[in-house]
Coordinates of C-alpha atoms in Angstrom, one line a residue:
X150 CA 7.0 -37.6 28.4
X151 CA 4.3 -35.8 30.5
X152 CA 0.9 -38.0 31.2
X153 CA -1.7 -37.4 28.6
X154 CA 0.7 -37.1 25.5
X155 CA 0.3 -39.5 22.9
X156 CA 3.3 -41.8 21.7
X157 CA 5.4 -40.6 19.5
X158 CA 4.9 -41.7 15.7
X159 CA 6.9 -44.9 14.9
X160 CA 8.7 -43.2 12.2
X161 CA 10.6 -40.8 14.3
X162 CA 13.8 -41.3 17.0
X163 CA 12.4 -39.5 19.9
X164 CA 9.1 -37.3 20.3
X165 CA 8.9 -33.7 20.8
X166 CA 9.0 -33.6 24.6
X167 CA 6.8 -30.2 24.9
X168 CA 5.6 -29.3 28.0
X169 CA 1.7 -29.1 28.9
X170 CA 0.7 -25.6 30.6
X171 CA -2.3 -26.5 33.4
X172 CA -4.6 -24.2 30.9
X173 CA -4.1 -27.0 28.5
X174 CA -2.1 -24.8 26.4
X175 CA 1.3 -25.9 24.4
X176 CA 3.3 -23.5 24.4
X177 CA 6.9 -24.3 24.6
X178 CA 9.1 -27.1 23.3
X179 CA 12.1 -28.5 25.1
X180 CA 14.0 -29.6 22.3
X181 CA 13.6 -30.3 18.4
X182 CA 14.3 -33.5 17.1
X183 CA 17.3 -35.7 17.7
X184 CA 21.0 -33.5 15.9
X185 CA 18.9 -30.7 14.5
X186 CA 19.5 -26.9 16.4
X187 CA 16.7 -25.5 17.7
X188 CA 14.9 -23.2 15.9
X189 CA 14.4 -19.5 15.6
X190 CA 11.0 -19.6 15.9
X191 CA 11.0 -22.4 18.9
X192 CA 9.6 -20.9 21.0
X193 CA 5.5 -19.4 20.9
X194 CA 4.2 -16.8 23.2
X195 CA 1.0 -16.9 21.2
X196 CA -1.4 -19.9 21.3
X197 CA -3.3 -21.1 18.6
X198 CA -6.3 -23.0 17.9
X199 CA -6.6 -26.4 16.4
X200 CA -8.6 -26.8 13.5
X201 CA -8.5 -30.0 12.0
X202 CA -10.4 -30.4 8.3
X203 CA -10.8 -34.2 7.8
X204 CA -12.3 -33.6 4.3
X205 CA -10.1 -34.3 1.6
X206 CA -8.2 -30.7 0.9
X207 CA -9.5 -29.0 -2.1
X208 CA -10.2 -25.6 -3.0
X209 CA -13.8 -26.3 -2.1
X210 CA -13.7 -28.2 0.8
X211 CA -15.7 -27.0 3.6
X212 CA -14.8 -29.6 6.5
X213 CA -15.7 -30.1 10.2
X214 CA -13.6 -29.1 12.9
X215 CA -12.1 -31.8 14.9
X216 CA -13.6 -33.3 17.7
X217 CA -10.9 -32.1 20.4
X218 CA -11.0 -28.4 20.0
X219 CA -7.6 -27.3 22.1
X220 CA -5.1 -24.8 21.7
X221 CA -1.9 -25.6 21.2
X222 CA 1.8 -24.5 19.5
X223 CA 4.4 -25.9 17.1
X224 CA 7.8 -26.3 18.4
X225 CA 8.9 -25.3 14.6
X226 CA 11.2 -27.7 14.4
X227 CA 11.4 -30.5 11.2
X228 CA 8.8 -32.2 13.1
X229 CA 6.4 -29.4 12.4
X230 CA 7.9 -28.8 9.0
X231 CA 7.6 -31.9 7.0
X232 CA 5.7 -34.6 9.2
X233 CA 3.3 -36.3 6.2
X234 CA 0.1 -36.4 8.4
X235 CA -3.3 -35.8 8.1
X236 CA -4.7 -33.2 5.4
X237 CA -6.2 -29.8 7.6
X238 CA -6.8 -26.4 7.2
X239 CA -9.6 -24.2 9.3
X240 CA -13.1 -24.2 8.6
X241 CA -14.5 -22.8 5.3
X242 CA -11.0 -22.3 3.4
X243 CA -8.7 -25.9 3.0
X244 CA -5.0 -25.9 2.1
X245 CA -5.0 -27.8 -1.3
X246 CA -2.2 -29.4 -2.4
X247 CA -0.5 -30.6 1.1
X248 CA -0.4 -33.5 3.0
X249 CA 0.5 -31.8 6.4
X250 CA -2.0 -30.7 8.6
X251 CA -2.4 -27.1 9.0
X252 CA -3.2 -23.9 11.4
X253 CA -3.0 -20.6 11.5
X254 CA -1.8 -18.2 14.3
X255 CA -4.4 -16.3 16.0
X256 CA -7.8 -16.0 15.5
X257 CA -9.0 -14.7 12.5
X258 CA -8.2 -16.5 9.2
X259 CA -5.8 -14.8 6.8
X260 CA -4.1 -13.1 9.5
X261 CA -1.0 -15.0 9.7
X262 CA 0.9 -17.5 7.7
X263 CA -0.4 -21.4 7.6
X264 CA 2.1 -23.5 9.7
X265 CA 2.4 -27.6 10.0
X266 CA 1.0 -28.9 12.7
X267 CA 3.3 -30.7 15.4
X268 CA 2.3 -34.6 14.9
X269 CA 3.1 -35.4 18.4
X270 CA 0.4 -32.5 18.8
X271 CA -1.8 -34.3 16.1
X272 CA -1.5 -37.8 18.4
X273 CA -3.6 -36.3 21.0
X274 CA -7.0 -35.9 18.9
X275 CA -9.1 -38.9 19.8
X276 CA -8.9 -41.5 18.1
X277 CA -12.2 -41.6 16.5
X278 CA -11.5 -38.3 14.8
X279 CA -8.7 -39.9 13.2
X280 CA -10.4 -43.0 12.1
X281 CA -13.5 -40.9 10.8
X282 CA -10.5 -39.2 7.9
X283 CA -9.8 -42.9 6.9
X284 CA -13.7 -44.2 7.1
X285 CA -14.1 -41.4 4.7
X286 CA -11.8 -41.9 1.9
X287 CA -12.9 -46.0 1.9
X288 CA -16.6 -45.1 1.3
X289 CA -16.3 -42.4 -1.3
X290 CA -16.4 -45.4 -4.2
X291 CA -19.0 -47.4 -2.0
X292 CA -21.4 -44.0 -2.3
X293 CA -20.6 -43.8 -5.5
X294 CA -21.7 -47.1 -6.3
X295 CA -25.2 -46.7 -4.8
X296 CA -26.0 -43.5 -6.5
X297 CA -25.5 -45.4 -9.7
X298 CA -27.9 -47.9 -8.6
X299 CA -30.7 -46.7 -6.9
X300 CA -34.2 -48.6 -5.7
X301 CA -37.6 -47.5 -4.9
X302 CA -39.7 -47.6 -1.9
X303 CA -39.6 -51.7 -0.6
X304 CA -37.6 -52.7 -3.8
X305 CA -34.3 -51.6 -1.6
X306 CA -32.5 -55.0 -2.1
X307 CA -29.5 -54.2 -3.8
X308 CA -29.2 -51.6 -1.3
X309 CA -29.9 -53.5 1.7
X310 CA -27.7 -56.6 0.7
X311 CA -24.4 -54.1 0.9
X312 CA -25.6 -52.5 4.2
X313 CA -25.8 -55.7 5.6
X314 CA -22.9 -57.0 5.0
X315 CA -20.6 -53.8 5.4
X316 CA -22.3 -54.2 8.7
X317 CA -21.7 -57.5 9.5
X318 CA -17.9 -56.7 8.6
X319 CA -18.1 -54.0 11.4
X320 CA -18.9 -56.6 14.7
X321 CA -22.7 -55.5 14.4
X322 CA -25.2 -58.3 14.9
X323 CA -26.9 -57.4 11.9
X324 CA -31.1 -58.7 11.2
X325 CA -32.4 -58.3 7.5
X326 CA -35.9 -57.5 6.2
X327 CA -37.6 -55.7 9.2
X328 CA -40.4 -53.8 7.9
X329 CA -39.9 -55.6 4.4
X330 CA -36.2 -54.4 3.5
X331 CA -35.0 -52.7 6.7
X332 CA -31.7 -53.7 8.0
X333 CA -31.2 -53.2 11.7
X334 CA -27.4 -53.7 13.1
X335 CA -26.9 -53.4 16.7
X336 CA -23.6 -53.2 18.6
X337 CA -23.7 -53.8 22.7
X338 CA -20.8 -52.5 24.1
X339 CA -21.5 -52.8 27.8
X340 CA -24.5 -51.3 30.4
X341 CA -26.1 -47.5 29.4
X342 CA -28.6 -46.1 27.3
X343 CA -29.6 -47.4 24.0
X344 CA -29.5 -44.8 20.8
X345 CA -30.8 -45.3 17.5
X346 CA -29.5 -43.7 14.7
X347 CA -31.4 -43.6 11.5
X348 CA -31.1 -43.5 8.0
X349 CA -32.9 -44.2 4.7
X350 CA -32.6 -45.7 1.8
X351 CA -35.0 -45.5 -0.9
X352 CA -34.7 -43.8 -4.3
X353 CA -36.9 -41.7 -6.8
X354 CA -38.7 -42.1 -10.1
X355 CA -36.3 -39.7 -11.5
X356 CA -34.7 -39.5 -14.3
X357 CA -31.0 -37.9 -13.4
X358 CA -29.9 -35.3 -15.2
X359 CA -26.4 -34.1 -12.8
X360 CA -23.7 -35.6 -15.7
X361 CA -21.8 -37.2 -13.1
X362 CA -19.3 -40.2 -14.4
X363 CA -21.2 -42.2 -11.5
X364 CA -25.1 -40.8 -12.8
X365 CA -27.3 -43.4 -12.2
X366 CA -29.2 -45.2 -15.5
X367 CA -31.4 -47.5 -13.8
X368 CA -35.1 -48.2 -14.3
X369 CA -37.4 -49.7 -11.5
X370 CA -37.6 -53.6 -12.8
X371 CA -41.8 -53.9 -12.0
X372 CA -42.6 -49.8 -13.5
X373 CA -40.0 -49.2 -15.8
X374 CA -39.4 -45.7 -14.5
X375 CA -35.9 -44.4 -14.5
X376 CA -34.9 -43.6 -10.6
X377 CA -32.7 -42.1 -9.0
X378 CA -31.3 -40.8 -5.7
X379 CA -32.4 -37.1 -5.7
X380 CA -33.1 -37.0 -2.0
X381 CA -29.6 -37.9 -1.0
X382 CA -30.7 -41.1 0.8
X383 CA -27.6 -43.2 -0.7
X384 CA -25.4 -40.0 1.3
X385 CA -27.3 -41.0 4.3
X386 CA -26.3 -44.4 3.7
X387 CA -22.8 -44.2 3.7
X388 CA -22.7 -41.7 7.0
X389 CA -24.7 -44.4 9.1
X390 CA -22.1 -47.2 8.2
X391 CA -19.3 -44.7 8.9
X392 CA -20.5 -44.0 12.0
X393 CA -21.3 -47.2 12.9
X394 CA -17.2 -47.9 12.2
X395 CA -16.0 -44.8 13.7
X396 CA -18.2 -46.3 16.6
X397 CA -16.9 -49.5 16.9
X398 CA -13.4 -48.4 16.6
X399 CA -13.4 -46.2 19.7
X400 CA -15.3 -48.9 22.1
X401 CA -13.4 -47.3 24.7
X402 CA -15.1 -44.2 24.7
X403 CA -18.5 -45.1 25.4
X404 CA -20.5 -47.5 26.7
X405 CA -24.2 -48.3 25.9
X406 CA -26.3 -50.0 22.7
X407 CA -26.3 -48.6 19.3
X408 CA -28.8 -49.6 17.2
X409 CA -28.8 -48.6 13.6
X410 CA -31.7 -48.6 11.4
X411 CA -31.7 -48.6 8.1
X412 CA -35.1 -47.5 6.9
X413 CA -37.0 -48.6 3.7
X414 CA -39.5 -46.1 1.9
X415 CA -39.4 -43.0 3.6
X416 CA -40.5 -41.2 0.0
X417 CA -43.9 -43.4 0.7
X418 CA -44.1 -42.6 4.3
X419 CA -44.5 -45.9 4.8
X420 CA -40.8 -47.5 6.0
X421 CA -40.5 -46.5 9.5
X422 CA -44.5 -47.8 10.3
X423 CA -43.5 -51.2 8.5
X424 CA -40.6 -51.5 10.8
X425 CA -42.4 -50.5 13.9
X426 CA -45.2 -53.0 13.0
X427 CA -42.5 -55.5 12.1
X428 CA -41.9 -55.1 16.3
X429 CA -38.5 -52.9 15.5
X430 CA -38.6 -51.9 19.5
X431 CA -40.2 -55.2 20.8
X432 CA -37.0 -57.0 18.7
X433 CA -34.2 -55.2 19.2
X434 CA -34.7 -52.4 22.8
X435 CA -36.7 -49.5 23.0
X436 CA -34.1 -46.1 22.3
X437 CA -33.7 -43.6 24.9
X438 CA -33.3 -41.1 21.8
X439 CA -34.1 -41.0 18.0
X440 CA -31.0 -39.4 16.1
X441 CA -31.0 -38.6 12.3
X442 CA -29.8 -36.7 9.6
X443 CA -30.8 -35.6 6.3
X444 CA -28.7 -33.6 3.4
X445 CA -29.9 -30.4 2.2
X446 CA -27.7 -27.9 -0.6
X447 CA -26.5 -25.7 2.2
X448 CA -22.9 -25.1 2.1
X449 CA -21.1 -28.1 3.1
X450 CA -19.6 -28.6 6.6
X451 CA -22.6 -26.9 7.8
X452 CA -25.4 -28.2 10.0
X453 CA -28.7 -26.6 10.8
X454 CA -31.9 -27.8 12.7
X455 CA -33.8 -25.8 15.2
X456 CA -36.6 -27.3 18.2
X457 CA -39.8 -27.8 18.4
X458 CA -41.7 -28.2 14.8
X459 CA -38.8 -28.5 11.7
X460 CA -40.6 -30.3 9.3
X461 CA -44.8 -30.3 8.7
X462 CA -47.0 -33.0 8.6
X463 CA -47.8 -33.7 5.8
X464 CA -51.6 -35.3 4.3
X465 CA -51.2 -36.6 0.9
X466 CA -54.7 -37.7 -0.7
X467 CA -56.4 -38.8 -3.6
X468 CA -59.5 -37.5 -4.4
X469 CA -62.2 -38.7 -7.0
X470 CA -64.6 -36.7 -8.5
X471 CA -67.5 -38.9 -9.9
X472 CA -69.4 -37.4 -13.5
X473 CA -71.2 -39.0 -15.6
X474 CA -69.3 -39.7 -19.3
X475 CA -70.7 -39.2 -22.9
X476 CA -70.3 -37.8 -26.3
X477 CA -67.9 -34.6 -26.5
X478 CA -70.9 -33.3 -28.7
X479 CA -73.6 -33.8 -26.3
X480 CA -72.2 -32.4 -23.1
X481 CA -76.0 -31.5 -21.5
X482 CA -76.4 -35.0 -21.3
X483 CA -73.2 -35.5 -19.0
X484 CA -72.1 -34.3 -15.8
X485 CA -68.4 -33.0 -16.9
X486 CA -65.8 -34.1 -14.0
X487 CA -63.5 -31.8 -15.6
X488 CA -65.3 -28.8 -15.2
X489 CA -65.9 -30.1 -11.3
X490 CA -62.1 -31.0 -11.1
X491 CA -61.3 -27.3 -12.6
X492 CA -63.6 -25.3 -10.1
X493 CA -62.5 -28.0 -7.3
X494 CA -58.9 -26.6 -8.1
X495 CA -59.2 -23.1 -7.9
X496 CA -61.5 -22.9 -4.9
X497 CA -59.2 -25.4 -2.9
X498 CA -56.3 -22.4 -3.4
X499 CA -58.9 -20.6 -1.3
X500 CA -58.2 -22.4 1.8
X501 CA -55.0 -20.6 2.5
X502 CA -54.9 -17.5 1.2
X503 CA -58.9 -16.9 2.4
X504 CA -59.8 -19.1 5.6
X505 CA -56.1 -19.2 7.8
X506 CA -54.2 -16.1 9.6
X507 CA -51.2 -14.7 7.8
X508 CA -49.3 -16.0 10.6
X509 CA -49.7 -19.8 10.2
X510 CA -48.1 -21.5 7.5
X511 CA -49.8 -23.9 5.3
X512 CA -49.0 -25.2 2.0
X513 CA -51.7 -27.1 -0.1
X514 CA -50.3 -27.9 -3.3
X515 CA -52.9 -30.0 -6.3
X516 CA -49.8 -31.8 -8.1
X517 CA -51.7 -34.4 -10.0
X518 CA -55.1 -34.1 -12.2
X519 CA -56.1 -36.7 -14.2
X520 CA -59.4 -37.3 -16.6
X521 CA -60.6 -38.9 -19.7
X522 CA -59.0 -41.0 -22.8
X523 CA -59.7 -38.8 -26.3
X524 CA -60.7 -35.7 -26.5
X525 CA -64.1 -36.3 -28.3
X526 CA -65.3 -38.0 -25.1
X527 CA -67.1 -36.7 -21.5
X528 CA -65.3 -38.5 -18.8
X529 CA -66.9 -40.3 -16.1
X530 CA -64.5 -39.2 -13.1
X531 CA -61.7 -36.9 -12.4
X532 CA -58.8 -37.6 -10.1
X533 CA -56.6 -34.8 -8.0
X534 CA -53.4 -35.6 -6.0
X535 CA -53.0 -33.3 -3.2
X536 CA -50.4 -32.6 -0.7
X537 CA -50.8 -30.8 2.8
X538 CA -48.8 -29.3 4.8
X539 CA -49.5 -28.2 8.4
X540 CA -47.5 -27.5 11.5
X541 CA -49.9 -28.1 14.3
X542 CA -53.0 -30.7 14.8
X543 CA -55.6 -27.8 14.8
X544 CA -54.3 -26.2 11.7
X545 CA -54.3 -29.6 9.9
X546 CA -57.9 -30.5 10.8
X547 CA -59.0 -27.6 10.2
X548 CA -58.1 -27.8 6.7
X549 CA -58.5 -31.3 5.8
X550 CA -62.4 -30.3 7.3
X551 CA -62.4 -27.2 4.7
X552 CA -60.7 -29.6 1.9
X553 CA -63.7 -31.8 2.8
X554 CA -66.6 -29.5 2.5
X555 CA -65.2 -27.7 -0.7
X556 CA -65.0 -31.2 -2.6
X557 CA -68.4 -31.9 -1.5
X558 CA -69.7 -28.7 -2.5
X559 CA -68.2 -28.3 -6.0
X560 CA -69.9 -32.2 -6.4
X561 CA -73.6 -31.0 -4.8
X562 CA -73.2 -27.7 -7.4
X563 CA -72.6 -29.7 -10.3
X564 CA -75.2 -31.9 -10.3
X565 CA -72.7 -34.9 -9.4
X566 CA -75.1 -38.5 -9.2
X567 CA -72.5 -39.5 -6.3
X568 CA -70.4 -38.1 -3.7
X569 CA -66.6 -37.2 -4.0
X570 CA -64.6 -40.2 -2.6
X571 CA -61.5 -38.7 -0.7
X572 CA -58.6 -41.1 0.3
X573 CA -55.5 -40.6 2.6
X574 CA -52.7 -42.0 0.7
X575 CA -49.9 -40.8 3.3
X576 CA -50.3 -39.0 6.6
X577 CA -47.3 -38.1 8.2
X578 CA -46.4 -36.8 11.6
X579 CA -44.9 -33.4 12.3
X580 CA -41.0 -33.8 12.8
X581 CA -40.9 -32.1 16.1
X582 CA -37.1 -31.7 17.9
X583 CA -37.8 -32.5 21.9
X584 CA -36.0 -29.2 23.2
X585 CA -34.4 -30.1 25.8
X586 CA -32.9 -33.2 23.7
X587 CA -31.9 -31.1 21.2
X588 CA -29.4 -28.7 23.1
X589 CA -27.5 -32.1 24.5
X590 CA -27.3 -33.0 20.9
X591 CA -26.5 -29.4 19.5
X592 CA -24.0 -29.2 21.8
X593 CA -22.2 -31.9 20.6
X594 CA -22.6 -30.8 17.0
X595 CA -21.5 -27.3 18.1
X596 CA -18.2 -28.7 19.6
X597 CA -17.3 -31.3 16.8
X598 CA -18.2 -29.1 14.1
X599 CA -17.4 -25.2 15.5
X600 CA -20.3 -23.4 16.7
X601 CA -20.5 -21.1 13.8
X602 CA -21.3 -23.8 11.8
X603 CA -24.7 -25.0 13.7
X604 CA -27.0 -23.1 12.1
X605 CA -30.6 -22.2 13.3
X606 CA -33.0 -22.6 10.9
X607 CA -36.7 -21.9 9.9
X608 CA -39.4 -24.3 10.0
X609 CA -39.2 -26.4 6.5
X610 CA -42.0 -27.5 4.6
X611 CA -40.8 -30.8 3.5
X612 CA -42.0 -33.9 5.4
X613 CA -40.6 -37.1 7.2
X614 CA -41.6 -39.7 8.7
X615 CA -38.5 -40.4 11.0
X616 CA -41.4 -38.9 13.3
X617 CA -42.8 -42.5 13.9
X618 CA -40.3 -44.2 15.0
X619 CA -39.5 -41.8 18.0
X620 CA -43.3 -41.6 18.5
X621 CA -43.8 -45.1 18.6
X622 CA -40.3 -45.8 21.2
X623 CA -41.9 -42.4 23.6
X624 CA -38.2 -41.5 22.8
X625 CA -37.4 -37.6 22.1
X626 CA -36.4 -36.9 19.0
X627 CA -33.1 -34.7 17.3
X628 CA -33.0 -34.4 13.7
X629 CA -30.5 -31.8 11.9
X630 CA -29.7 -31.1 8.1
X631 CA -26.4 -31.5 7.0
X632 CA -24.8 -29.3 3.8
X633 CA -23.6 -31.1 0.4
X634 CA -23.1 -28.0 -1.4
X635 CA -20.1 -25.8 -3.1
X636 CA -19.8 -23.1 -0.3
X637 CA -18.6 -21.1 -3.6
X638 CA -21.3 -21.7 -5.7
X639 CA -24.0 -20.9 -2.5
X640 CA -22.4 -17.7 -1.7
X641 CA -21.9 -16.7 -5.5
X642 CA -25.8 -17.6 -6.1
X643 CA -26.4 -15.5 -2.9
X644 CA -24.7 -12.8 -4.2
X645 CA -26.6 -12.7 -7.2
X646 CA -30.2 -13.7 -5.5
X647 CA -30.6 -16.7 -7.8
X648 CA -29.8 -19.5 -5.3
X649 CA -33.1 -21.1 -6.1
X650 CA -32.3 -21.2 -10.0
X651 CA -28.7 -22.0 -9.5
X652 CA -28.3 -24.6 -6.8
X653 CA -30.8 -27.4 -7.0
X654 CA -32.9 -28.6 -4.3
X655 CA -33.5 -32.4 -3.2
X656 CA -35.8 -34.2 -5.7
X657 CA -34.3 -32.0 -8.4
X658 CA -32.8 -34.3 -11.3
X659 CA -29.6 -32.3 -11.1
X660 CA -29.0 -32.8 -7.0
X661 CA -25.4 -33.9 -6.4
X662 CA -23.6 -33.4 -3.0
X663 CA -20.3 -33.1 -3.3
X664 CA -19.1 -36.7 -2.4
X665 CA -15.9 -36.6 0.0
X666 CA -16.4 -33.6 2.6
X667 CA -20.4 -34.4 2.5
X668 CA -19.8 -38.0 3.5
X669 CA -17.0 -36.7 6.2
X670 CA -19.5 -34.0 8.0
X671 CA -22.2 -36.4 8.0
X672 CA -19.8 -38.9 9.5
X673 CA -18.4 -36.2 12.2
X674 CA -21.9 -35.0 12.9
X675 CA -23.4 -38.1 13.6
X676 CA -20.6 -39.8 15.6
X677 CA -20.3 -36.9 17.8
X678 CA -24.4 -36.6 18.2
X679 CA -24.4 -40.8 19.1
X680 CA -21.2 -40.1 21.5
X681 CA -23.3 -37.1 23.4
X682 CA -25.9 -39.6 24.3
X683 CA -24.1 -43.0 24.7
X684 CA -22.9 -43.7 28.7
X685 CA -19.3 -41.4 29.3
X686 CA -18.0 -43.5 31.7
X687 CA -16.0 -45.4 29.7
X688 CA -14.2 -42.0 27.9
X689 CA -11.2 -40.6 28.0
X690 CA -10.5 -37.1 29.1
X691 CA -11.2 -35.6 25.9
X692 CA -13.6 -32.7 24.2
X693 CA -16.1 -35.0 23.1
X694 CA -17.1 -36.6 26.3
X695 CA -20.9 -36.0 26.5
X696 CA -22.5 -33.5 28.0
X697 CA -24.7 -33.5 30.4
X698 CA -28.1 -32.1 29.2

């Protein structure tokens, strides 16, 4: 057999002896198998383009392409016909109901007839492609089992009992309770850079509402709440410890230090500071780069991200407005904080739509007001929540300075005894893609997933704080958003204009990515970002040998 063929599959007498073109094209096939004729249709003038879907097959599925992206042909003979191998189909329509991988002839989907793929074809996709198909299917019941019971920020024990030992299972020297309930698990596999790839792992005081058979019932144990994972951090879960094994299968095709962190209380913004003050580089290596993920409802198999600033900072304060309480019936002898709070509200709305440029984009949002016990008595203070989001230091000063000086003077006008008191609750950095970081890793995302599905995307108002730990290694950072939603459903609520009625958004009570090809593009998308950045020395001659940035 020619070098760089893979062995033939036990099952079989002989292999399918096809000869390799020096344009890395297969085009022809010598013979079919052992006492069958050859074929009519032996022989292909036409090449065609592998695309593997790893995702379970299913009218929905929306799976990544495979990591080697090469053209080859079918010899057409039984081999190509029945061979029982990996489900596949191209990207953004499976094949349901077959266990043979599939392609189509030419280039544009529903063109031309699906066909089997040749397995001795098949053999030559890395190996950590194939692995990532199997790593998927064991971890669909191990997701499910964490969405059903979900923890709050630092209360992540459950949680980080089964990463650790999954981990530990997996060859990683594994460390518990960094930053309270971090787990970090490290794999050396010889000299070169070190990359850390994050995920978190903390739940929501929400009470689910999706009506999934696996819809989590818990309460927090200290609050009583009912929580739930609505941000998709038990998604995230499962993709780092499948990377992490798709990882350590294919040792021989990089060389370097993974480090995987597995953050507590990101909803808080506290986690990744608590693991950075719990000496998270000084313990375990300073990364060269900060890689992480997060899911979004975009249509699955689809990743988007874009440089510079993708997600604002975010401020989150608590501010107290001081009256003085009495009788409901004798209000002139109070100072009403509810009728400070209520002007306080209105003029704070002020801020953007009256004092920054059309141009910058600033949300200030009051979510939470609170005053007084029964309604026949004057309060003495008056509590508002707000968050802030900003996109660059001189916008956010500026309007923490103008959130400032309203309080104070809606206090001053109403008489107030005492000044305001305003806290910072959370302050988190703006999650800012290094550029130059971010076209290595794009790259790689481009050429395991297919360029058309690496999206570029707007800046996003929502707010991490993954931002920290890069910050505090002086390590660039890429961060992407990976899809977990019904391609069908998307484009029919597109079609419509109702996508923000009809497909709920992290945080919602009915978020639910769809389990299987979610877990399997998150998977694909981080192994091939962590392979783009770990030493290529050690790989093969294959399509998902880093780049060089």
């Amino acid at each position: 057999m020619p070098s760089g063929f893979p062995p033939r599959p036990p099952d079989r007498p002989r292999s399918c002896p096809c000869r390799r073109e020096s344009s890395r094209i297969f085009e022809t096939c010598a013979a079919g198998p052992v006492g069958e004729p050859r074929p009519s249709n032996h022989r292909f003038t036409r090449p065609i383009e592998q695309i593997l879907l790893s995702a379970q097959a299913s009218p929905q599925s929306v799976g990544p392409r495979a990591f080697a992206r090469k053209r080859f042909a079918s010899c057409g003979g039984s081999c190509c016909r029945s061979a029982p191998i990996a489900k596949a189909g191209d990207v953004g329509q499976a094949r349901p109901g077959h266990g043979v991988s599939f392609f189509r002839i030419g280039s544009k989907a529903g063109k031309s007839p699906w066909r089997p793929l040749c397995p001795w074809i098949i053999g030559a996709v890395p190996s950590i492609n194939s692995r990532i198909a199997r790593i998927t299917a064991a971890l669909v019941e191990p997701y499910r089992d964490l969405h059903a019971h979900p923890e709050l920020s630092f209360a992540e024990h459950r949680t980080a009992a089964i990463i650790a030992r999954r981990a530990k299972a997996l060859g990683y020297e594994v460390t518990e309770g960094v930053g309270g309930t971090g787990v970090v698990a490290r794999l050396v596999n010889g000299p070169g850079p070190l990359v850390l790839l994050r995920a978190d792992m903390d739940a929501l005081p929400v009470r689910e509402q999706t009506g999934l058979s696996y819809s989590s019932t818990a309460t927090d144990p200290d609050s009583g709440e009912p929580t739930m994972h609505a941000c998709g951090h038990d998604m995230h879960i499962v993709c780092l410890l499948g990377t992490l094994d798709a990882l350590a299968a294919a040792r021989d095709q990089w060389s370097g230090t993974v480090l995987g962190v597995f953050q507590p209380a990101e909803e808080t913004g506290h986690g990744a500071r608590a693991m950075v003050d719990d000496g998270l580089f000084e313990r375990f290596g300073t990364p060269e780069i900060v890689l992480a993920q997060h899911v979004l409802p975009i249509p699955v198999g689809t990743v988007a991200t874009r440089a510079g600033a993708l997600l604002s900072a975010n401020d989150s304060l608590r501010i107290t407005l001081h009256g003085r309480g009495g009788h409901s019936s004798r209000p002139e002898t109070t100072i009403d904080p509810i009728i400070m709070a209520a002007a306080t509200v209105l003029r704070l709305q002020t801020i953007v739509s009256r004092e920054i440029a059309a141009a910058d984009q600033v949300v200030l949002t009051i979510g939470t007001l609170h005053a007084g016990t029964k309604d026949n008595i004057i309060a003495d203070e008056a509590q508002l929540g707000l968050s802030i989001r900003t996109y660059s230091p001189e916008l956010r000063d500026r309007v923490l300075a103008a959130v400032r000086r309203i309080v104070h003077a809606e206090a001053d006008a109403a008489g107030a005894d005492r000044p305001p008191t305003i806290e910072t609750l959370t302050r988190l950095p703006i999650t800012f893609n290094d550029a130059a970081a971010l076209d290595k890793t794009r790259a790689a995302l481009r050429d395991a997933l297919g360029a058309e599905q690496v999206l570029e995307m707007a800046a996003f108002p929502a707010s991490e704080d993954v931002g920290n730990l890069a910050e505090a290694a002086g390590a660039p950072l890429s961060f992407w958003f990976f899809g977990g939603a019904d391609p069908a459903k998307v484009a029919a609520a597109q079609e419509r204009g109702t996508v923000d009625q009809d497909i709920p958004m992290n945080h919602s009570p009915y978020f639910a990515p769809l389990a299987e090809p979610t877990i399997n593009c998150g998977i694909t998308a981080f192994t091939a970002a962590a392979v783009a950045w770990l030493d290529p020395s050690r790989t093969g001659d294959v399509s998902t040998s880093p780049r060089q940035a």
